[in-house]
Amino acid sequence: MKLEAGRYYKTRDGRKVGPAKLAESPSETCHWSLGQMYLYQDNGICAGGGHPDSNLVALWEDAGPVRTVTRKEIVPGVYGDILVDRTANDGSLVLLGFKSASGIFPRVRSNFNSAELTAAIATLTTIRDALDEVA
C-alpha cells in the first residue's frame, strides 16, 4: 500500500483515519499525518512501531447503496443418517428425517425452530450418553 494525499484509510483495529496529508513536522522516515497524533511511513506503518493497531491495512471504502451480505443457509441433503429436506423462508427447518434400518428416510418432524431443535439435540445427547454407559 502506498499512501496518497486526501485519501482515508482503515487501521488494523478498524478505525477510519484521514484524510492523508504530508506531515507538518515529518520525521526522517514518516512523512504522513492522518488527522491524529501519529505519523506514518509511506507504506502505512505507524511511527515508532509502538502502535501496531494504528497501522494502516487498507484504503477506506465508504458504504454505498450496495452492500455485501454474508449469511448461513441450511442446505438440503443427506448428512450421515439425517435427511434435511428444505427450509422455510423464516429459516425454520421444514422437513427432517432419520434413516431407518431399511435405508428409508421417513419424515420425523416439520417446522423446527432453533429452540426446538436445541431441545431435540439435548434429548438425543442424553440418550447417546446413556448408550455409552451401557456399552
Short mmCIF file of C-alpha atoms in Angstrom, two decimals:
data_model
loop_
_atom_site.label_atom_id
_atom_site.label_comp_id
_atom_site.label_asym_id
_atom_site.label_seq_id
_atom_site.Cartn_x
_atom_site.Cartn_y
_atom_site.Cartn_z
CA MET A 1 0.00 0.00 0.00
CA LYS A 2 1.26 3.47 -0.84
CA LEU A 3 -0.40 6.42 0.86
CA GLU A 4 -1.98 9.16 -1.21
CA ALA A 5 -2.89 12.69 -0.13
CA GLY A 6 -6.59 13.23 0.53
CA ARG A 7 -7.47 9.53 0.92
CA TYR A 8 -8.91 7.86 4.02
CA TYR A 9 -7.51 4.59 5.37
CA LYS A 10 -8.58 1.75 7.68
CA THR A 11 -6.41 0.96 10.70
CA ARG A 12 -5.72 -2.58 11.91
CA ASP A 13 -8.26 -2.05 14.71
CA GLY A 14 -10.94 -0.93 12.21
CA ARG A 15 -10.91 2.85 12.60
CA LYS A 16 -11.25 5.30 9.72
CA VAL A 17 -8.39 7.81 9.66
CA GLY A 18 -7.58 10.63 7.33
CA PRO A 19 -7.53 12.42 5.10
CA ALA A 20 -3.87 11.68 4.49
CA LYS A 21 -1.68 14.74 4.18
CA LEU A 22 2.01 15.43 4.29
CA ALA A 23 3.03 15.97 7.89
CA GLU A 24 3.87 19.49 9.02
CA SER A 25 6.81 18.13 11.03
CA PRO A 26 7.88 14.93 9.27
CA SER A 27 10.47 12.63 10.77
CA GLU A 28 13.25 11.05 8.78
CA THR A 29 11.05 8.08 7.70
CA CYS A 30 7.49 9.26 8.44
CA HIS A 31 6.03 11.82 6.09
CA TRP A 32 2.27 11.42 6.51
CA SER A 33 -0.28 12.65 9.04
CA LEU A 34 -3.82 11.22 9.10
CA GLY A 35 -5.65 13.55 11.43
CA GLN A 36 -4.37 12.08 14.67
CA MET A 37 -1.22 12.32 16.71
CA TYR A 38 0.66 9.55 14.86
CA LEU A 39 2.90 9.92 11.84
CA TYR A 40 3.04 7.27 9.13
CA GLN A 41 5.62 5.87 6.77
CA ASP A 42 4.81 5.79 3.06
CA ASN A 43 3.71 2.13 3.44
CA GLY A 44 1.15 2.84 6.22
CA ILE A 45 3.23 1.70 9.19
CA CYS A 46 2.69 3.86 12.25
CA ALA A 47 5.72 5.77 13.51
CA GLY A 48 7.78 4.18 16.24
CA GLY A 49 6.26 0.70 15.88
CA GLY A 50 4.65 1.01 19.31
CA HIS A 51 1.12 1.35 17.97
CA PRO A 52 0.50 -1.74 15.77
CA ASP A 53 -3.30 -1.34 15.98
CA SER A 54 -2.86 2.04 14.29
CA ASN A 55 -1.00 0.59 11.29
CA LEU A 56 -2.97 1.09 8.10
CA VAL A 57 -4.29 -2.07 6.45
CA ALA A 58 -6.48 -0.82 3.58
CA LEU A 59 -7.95 2.10 1.76
CA TRP A 60 -11.21 3.07 3.48
CA GLU A 61 -14.25 2.17 1.40
CA ASP A 62 -17.36 4.11 2.39
CA ALA A 63 -20.59 2.17 2.30
CA GLY A 64 -22.68 2.96 -0.75
CA PRO A 65 -26.12 1.89 -1.92
CA VAL A 66 -24.96 -1.72 -2.37
CA ARG A 67 -23.57 -3.95 0.37
CA THR A 68 -22.28 -7.49 0.51
CA VAL A 69 -24.25 -9.67 2.93
CA THR A 70 -22.93 -12.94 4.24
CA ARG A 71 -25.33 -15.34 5.88
CA LYS A 72 -25.53 -19.01 6.72
CA GLU A 73 -28.06 -21.15 4.87
CA ILE A 74 -29.27 -24.65 5.62
CA VAL A 75 -28.55 -26.77 2.57
CA PRO A 76 -30.95 -29.65 1.82
CA GLY A 77 -29.30 -33.05 1.53
CA VAL A 78 -28.36 -36.25 3.29
CA TYR A 79 -25.78 -35.87 6.04
CA GLY A 80 -24.87 -39.22 7.52
CA ASP A 81 -28.13 -40.68 8.80
CA ILE A 82 -30.01 -37.39 8.70
CA LEU A 83 -32.07 -36.02 5.82
CA VAL A 84 -32.55 -32.26 5.61
CA ASP A 85 -35.26 -31.68 3.02
CA ARG A 86 -35.80 -27.93 2.90
CA THR A 87 -36.18 -24.78 4.99
CA ALA A 88 -38.92 -22.19 5.23
CA ASN A 89 -38.38 -18.53 4.39
CA ASP A 90 -38.19 -17.72 8.10
CA GLY A 91 -35.23 -20.12 8.48
CA SER A 92 -37.14 -22.84 10.31
CA LEU A 93 -36.39 -26.42 9.33
CA VAL A 94 -39.40 -27.75 7.41
CA LEU A 95 -38.71 -31.46 6.95
CA LEU A 96 -36.27 -33.66 8.78
CA GLY A 97 -35.84 -37.41 8.58
CA PHE A 98 -33.60 -40.05 10.12
CA LYS A 99 -32.51 -43.08 8.13
CA SER A 100 -34.40 -46.20 9.15
CA ALA A 101 -32.95 -49.72 9.19
CA SER A 102 -34.29 -50.22 5.65
CA GLY A 103 -32.43 -47.11 4.44
CA ILE A 104 -35.58 -45.02 4.01
CA PHE A 105 -35.82 -41.51 5.42
CA PRO A 106 -39.35 -41.22 6.86
CA ARG A 107 -40.35 -37.69 7.78
CA VAL A 108 -39.99 -37.26 11.51
CA ARG A 109 -40.99 -33.66 12.10
CA SER A 110 -41.58 -30.40 10.29
CA ASN A 111 -41.11 -26.75 11.23
CA PHE A 112 -38.38 -26.95 13.86
CA ASN A 113 -37.33 -23.57 15.17
CA SER A 114 -33.95 -23.05 16.77
CA ALA A 115 -35.13 -23.63 20.35
CA GLU A 116 -37.00 -26.83 19.44
CA LEU A 117 -34.01 -28.19 17.55
CA THR A 118 -31.73 -27.38 20.50
CA ALA A 119 -34.11 -29.25 22.85
CA ALA A 120 -34.17 -32.26 20.50
CA ILE A 121 -30.37 -32.27 20.36
CA ALA A 122 -30.21 -32.21 24.18
CA THR A 123 -32.58 -35.18 24.37
CA LEU A 124 -30.62 -37.16 21.79
CA THR A 125 -27.37 -36.32 23.59
CA THR A 126 -28.81 -37.69 26.85
CA ILE A 127 -29.83 -40.90 25.08
CA ARG A 128 -26.38 -41.19 23.47
CA ASP A 129 -24.68 -40.76 26.83
CA ALA A 130 -26.86 -43.50 28.35
CA LEU A 131 -25.99 -45.84 25.48
CA ASP A 132 -22.29 -45.13 26.01
CA GLU A 133 -22.61 -46.07 29.71
CA VAL A 134 -24.29 -49.40 28.86
CA ALA A 135 -21.65 -50.37 26.29
#
